[in-house]
PDB file of C-alpha atoms in Angstrom:
ATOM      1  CA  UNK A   1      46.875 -15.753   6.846  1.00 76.00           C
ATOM      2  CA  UNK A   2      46.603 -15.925   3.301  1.00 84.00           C
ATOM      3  CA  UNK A   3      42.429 -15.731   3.464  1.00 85.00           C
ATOM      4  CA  UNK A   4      42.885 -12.155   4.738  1.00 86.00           C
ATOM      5  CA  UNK A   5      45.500 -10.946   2.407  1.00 88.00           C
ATOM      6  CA  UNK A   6      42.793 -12.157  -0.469  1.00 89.00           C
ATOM      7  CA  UNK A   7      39.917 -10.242   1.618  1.00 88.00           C
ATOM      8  CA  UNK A   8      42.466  -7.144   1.425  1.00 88.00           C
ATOM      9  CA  UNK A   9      43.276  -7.589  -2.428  1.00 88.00           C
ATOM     10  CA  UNK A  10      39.612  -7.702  -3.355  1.00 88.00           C
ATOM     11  CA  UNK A  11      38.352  -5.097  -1.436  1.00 88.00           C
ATOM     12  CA  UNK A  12      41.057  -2.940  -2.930  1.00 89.00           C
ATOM     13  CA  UNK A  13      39.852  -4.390  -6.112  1.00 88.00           C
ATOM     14  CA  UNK A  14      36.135  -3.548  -5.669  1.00 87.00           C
ATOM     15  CA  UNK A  15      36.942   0.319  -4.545  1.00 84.00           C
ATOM     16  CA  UNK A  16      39.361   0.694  -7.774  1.00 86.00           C
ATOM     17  CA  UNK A  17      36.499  -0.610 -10.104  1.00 86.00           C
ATOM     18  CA  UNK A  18      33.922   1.793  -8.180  1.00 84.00           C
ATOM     19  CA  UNK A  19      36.218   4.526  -8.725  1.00 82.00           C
ATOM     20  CA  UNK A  20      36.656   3.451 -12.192  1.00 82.00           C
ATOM     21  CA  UNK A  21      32.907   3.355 -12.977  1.00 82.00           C
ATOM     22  CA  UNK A  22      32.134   6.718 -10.973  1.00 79.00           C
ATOM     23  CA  UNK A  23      35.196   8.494 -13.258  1.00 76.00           C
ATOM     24  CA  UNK A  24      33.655   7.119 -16.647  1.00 77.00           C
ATOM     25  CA  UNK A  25      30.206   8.259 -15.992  1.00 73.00           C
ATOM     26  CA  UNK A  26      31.809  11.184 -14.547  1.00 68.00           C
ATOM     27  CA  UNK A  27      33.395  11.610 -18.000  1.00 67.00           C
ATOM     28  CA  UNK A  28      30.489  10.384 -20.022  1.00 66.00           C
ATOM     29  CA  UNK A  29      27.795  12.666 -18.297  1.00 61.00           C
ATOM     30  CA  UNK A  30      29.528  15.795 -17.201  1.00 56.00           C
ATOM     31  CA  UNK A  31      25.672  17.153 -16.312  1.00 57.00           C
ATOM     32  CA  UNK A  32      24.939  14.910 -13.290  1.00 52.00           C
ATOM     33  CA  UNK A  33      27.874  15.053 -11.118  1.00 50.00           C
ATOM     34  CA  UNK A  34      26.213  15.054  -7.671  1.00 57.00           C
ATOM     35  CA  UNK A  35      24.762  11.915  -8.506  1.00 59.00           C
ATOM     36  CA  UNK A  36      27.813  10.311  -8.790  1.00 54.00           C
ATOM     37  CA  UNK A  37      29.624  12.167  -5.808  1.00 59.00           C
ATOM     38  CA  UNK A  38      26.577  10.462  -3.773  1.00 61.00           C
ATOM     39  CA  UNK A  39      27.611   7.412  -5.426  1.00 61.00           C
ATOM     40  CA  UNK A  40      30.816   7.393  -4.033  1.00 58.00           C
ATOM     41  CA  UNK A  41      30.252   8.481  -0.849  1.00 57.00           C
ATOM     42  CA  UNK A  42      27.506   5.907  -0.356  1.00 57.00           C
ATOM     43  CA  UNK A  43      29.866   3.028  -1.919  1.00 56.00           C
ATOM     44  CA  UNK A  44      32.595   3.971   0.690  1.00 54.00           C
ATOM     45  CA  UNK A  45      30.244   4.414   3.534  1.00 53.00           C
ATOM     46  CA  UNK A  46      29.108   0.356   2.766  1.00 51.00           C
ATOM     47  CA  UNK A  47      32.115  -1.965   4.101  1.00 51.00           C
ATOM     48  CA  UNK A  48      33.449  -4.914   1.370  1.00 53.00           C
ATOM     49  CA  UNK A  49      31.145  -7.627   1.382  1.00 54.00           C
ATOM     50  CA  UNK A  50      33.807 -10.104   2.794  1.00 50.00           C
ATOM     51  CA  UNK A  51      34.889  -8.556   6.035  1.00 43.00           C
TER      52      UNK A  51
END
């Protein structure tokens, strides 16, 4: 249905802005890079918010 293709597109959407937030303070603040390695391991271990 088309519902779940939309689910599908914005979940892929969320994870590509998460990486692209984790990657810019990645870039911005090279001295704290576990925090943002827990970050993303905590942000993928959460499923979308529509499921």
């Amino acid at each position: 249905p088309i519902y779940m293709v939309a689910q599908h597109i914005i979940a892929y959407l969320h994870n590509f802005s998460v990486h692209l937030v984790t990657l810019s303070s990645l870039a911005f603040s090279p001295t704290t890079p576990s925090r943002s390695v827990e970050r993303i391991s905590a942000s993928h271990s959460v499923p979308p918010i529509l499921t």
